Amino acid sequence: MKKENILLFAASGFIVGNLFARTIEKHARLSPRKVLLDIKKDTDSYDGWIEHRTVPFQKFSLTHDTYHGGIIKKENAGPVCYEFWVDSKTGSILKINKTAQFQNG
């Protein structure tokens, strides 16, 4: 095999491999477990849940594939439940809101 052919094959392999890696990276999602653990750590919550399938969520004019879940956090008045939607690719919280407050007694 000529030296030029070897260089051509090597360059072609590098280009194809790079395009393949970018395609996979573009469609890759974070694991729901990691997303939930990160949110629990960031919000100092002690319990939570997350759906393992993605759901579409529209914010402004963009539609995101998101994980939907919830956390329970201790606040001054006691435990408070929050619901959230997180971008499945970036882990960014798109929406979080208080849903219910537990009452003692």
PDB file of C-alpha atoms in Angstrom:
ATOM      1  CA  MET A   1       0.000   0.000   0.000  1.00  0.00           C
ATOM      2  CA  LYS A   2       1.261   3.450  -0.830  1.00  0.00           C
ATOM      3  CA  LYS A   3       1.954   6.017   1.846  1.00  0.00           C
ATOM      4  CA  GLU A   4      -0.665   8.371   0.358  1.00  0.00           C
ATOM      5  CA  ASN A   5      -3.387   5.710   0.633  1.00  0.00           C
ATOM      6  CA  ILE A   6      -2.579   5.036   4.284  1.00  0.00           C
ATOM      7  CA  LEU A   7      -2.794   8.746   5.080  1.00  0.00           C
ATOM      8  CA  LEU A   8      -6.073   9.013   3.137  1.00  0.00           C
ATOM      9  CA  PHE A   9      -7.606   6.074   5.046  1.00  0.00           C
ATOM     10  CA  ALA A  10      -6.407   7.456   8.381  1.00  0.00           C
ATOM     11  CA  ALA A  11      -7.848  10.913   7.661  1.00  0.00           C
ATOM     12  CA  SER A  12     -11.141   9.389   6.479  1.00  0.00           C
ATOM     13  CA  GLY A  13     -11.378   7.253   9.620  1.00  0.00           C
ATOM     14  CA  PHE A  14     -10.711  10.264  11.830  1.00  0.00           C
ATOM     15  CA  ILE A  15     -13.417  12.336  10.107  1.00  0.00           C
ATOM     16  CA  VAL A  16     -16.026   9.559  10.223  1.00  0.00           C
ATOM     17  CA  GLY A  17     -15.219   8.801  13.867  1.00  0.00           C
ATOM     18  CA  ASN A  18     -15.492  12.465  14.804  1.00  0.00           C
ATOM     19  CA  LEU A  19     -18.875  12.834  13.058  1.00  0.00           C
ATOM     20  CA  PHE A  20     -20.145   9.659  14.764  1.00  0.00           C
ATOM     21  CA  ALA A  21     -19.025  10.890  18.202  1.00  0.00           C
ATOM     22  CA  ARG A  22     -20.723  14.258  17.683  1.00  0.00           C
ATOM     23  CA  THR A  23     -23.969  12.583  16.615  1.00  0.00           C
ATOM     24  CA  ILE A  24     -24.005  10.355  19.690  1.00  0.00           C
ATOM     25  CA  GLU A  25     -23.125  13.276  21.971  1.00  0.00           C
ATOM     26  CA  LYS A  26     -25.917  15.385  20.462  1.00  0.00           C
ATOM     27  CA  HIS A  27     -28.527  12.743  21.303  1.00  0.00           C
ATOM     28  CA  ALA A  28     -27.089  11.593  24.630  1.00  0.00           C
ATOM     29  CA  ARG A  29     -29.164  12.072  27.764  1.00  0.00           C
ATOM     30  CA  LEU A  30     -28.210  12.236  31.401  1.00  0.00           C
ATOM     31  CA  SER A  31     -29.408   9.361  33.534  1.00  0.00           C
ATOM     32  CA  PRO A  32     -32.553  10.147  35.547  1.00  0.00           C
ATOM     33  CA  ARG A  33     -30.839   8.849  38.696  1.00  0.00           C
ATOM     34  CA  LYS A  34     -27.949  11.310  38.304  1.00  0.00           C
ATOM     35  CA  VAL A  35     -30.348  14.187  37.636  1.00  0.00           C
ATOM     36  CA  LEU A  36     -32.340  13.396  40.787  1.00  0.00           C
ATOM     37  CA  LEU A  37     -29.215  13.040  42.933  1.00  0.00           C
ATOM     38  CA  ASP A  38     -27.895  16.400  41.661  1.00  0.00           C
ATOM     39  CA  ILE A  39     -31.191  18.169  42.359  1.00  0.00           C
ATOM     40  CA  LYS A  40     -31.458  16.644  45.847  1.00  0.00           C
ATOM     41  CA  LYS A  41     -27.894  17.753  46.619  1.00  0.00           C
ATOM     42  CA  ASP A  42     -28.377  21.271  45.213  1.00  0.00           C
ATOM     43  CA  THR A  43     -31.642  21.877  47.076  1.00  0.00           C
ATOM     44  CA  ASP A  44     -30.745  20.117  50.354  1.00  0.00           C
ATOM     45  CA  SER A  45     -33.816  17.908  50.040  1.00  0.00           C
ATOM     46  CA  TYR A  46     -34.078  14.543  51.760  1.00  0.00           C
ATOM     47  CA  ASP A  47     -36.349  12.579  49.428  1.00  0.00           C
ATOM     48  CA  GLY A  48     -37.481  12.633  45.821  1.00  0.00           C
ATOM     49  CA  TRP A  49     -38.718  10.804  42.758  1.00  0.00           C
ATOM     50  CA  ILE A  50     -38.218  11.091  38.992  1.00  0.00           C
ATOM     51  CA  GLU A  51     -39.816   9.566  35.902  1.00  0.00           C
ATOM     52  CA  HIS A  52     -37.414   7.546  33.781  1.00  0.00           C
ATOM     53  CA  ARG A  53     -39.025   8.459  30.470  1.00  0.00           C
ATOM     54  CA  THR A  54     -38.770  11.887  28.957  1.00  0.00           C
ATOM     55  CA  VAL A  55     -41.744  14.181  28.452  1.00  0.00           C
ATOM     56  CA  PRO A  56     -41.913  17.219  26.157  1.00  0.00           C
ATOM     57  CA  PHE A  57     -41.889  20.574  27.931  1.00  0.00           C
ATOM     58  CA  GLN A  58     -42.269  23.923  26.189  1.00  0.00           C
ATOM     59  CA  LYS A  59     -40.573  26.999  27.586  1.00  0.00           C
ATOM     60  CA  PHE A  60     -40.989  30.134  25.521  1.00  0.00           C
ATOM     61  CA  SER A  61     -40.781  28.962  21.898  1.00  0.00           C
ATOM     62  CA  LEU A  62     -38.502  25.969  22.561  1.00  0.00           C
ATOM     63  CA  THR A  63     -39.573  22.410  23.294  1.00  0.00           C
ATOM     64  CA  HIS A  64     -37.251  20.358  25.498  1.00  0.00           C
ATOM     65  CA  ASP A  65     -37.122  16.648  26.326  1.00  0.00           C
ATOM     66  CA  THR A  66     -37.384  16.695  30.105  1.00  0.00           C
ATOM     67  CA  TYR A  67     -37.500  14.475  33.138  1.00  0.00           C
ATOM     68  CA  HIS A  68     -40.415  15.201  35.465  1.00  0.00           C
ATOM     69  CA  GLY A  69     -40.007  14.634  39.170  1.00  0.00           C
ATOM     70  CA  GLY A  70     -40.426  15.908  42.680  1.00  0.00           C
ATOM     71  CA  ILE A  71     -38.527  16.463  45.911  1.00  0.00           C
ATOM     72  CA  ILE A  72     -39.396  16.879  49.570  1.00  0.00           C
ATOM     73  CA  LYS A  73     -37.483  19.515  51.460  1.00  0.00           C
ATOM     74  CA  LYS A  74     -37.533  20.532  55.130  1.00  0.00           C
ATOM     75  CA  GLU A  75     -38.362  24.178  55.659  1.00  0.00           C
ATOM     76  CA  ASN A  76     -39.317  26.225  58.731  1.00  0.00           C
ATOM     77  CA  ALA A  77     -42.939  25.062  58.761  1.00  0.00           C
ATOM     78  CA  GLY A  78     -42.005  21.411  58.076  1.00  0.00           C
ATOM     79  CA  PRO A  79     -41.710  19.276  54.939  1.00  0.00           C
ATOM     80  CA  VAL A  80     -42.607  20.937  51.630  1.00  0.00           C
ATOM     81  CA  CYS A  81     -43.098  19.168  48.280  1.00  0.00           C
ATOM     82  CA  TYR A  82     -41.763  20.628  45.019  1.00  0.00           C
ATOM     83  CA  GLU A  83     -42.341  19.452  41.453  1.00  0.00           C
ATOM     84  CA  PHE A  84     -39.712  20.001  38.729  1.00  0.00           C
ATOM     85  CA  TRP A  85     -38.965  19.599  35.040  1.00  0.00           C
ATOM     86  CA  VAL A  86     -35.294  19.167  34.074  1.00  0.00           C
ATOM     87  CA  ASP A  87     -33.732  19.181  30.597  1.00  0.00           C
ATOM     88  CA  SER A  88     -32.664  15.570  29.968  1.00  0.00           C
ATOM     89  CA  LYS A  89     -29.543  16.575  28.010  1.00  0.00           C
ATOM     90  CA  THR A  90     -28.145  19.418  30.118  1.00  0.00           C
ATOM     91  CA  GLY A  91     -29.610  18.815  33.580  1.00  0.00           C
ATOM     92  CA  SER A  92     -30.856  22.418  33.754  1.00  0.00           C
ATOM     93  CA  ILE A  93     -33.984  22.990  35.822  1.00  0.00           C
ATOM     94  CA  LEU A  94     -36.594  24.479  33.494  1.00  0.00           C
ATOM     95  CA  LYS A  95     -39.390  24.795  36.039  1.00  0.00           C
ATOM     96  CA  ILE A  96     -39.804  24.114  39.738  1.00  0.00           C
ATOM     97  CA  ASN A  97     -42.831  24.925  41.865  1.00  0.00           C
ATOM     98  CA  LYS A  98     -44.219  24.194  45.312  1.00  0.00           C
ATOM     99  CA  THR A  99     -47.061  21.685  45.071  1.00  0.00           C
ATOM    100  CA  ALA A 100     -48.251  20.847  48.564  1.00  0.00           C
ATOM    101  CA  GLN A 101     -47.325  21.406  52.139  1.00  0.00           C
ATOM    102  CA  PHE A 102     -47.572  18.675  54.730  1.00  0.00           C
ATOM    103  CA  GLN A 103     -49.376  19.479  57.941  1.00  0.00           C
ATOM    104  CA  ASN A 104     -48.269  18.156  61.292  1.00  0.00           C
ATOM    105  CA  GLY A 105     -50.735  16.327  63.380  1.00  0.00           C
TER     106      GLY A 105
END
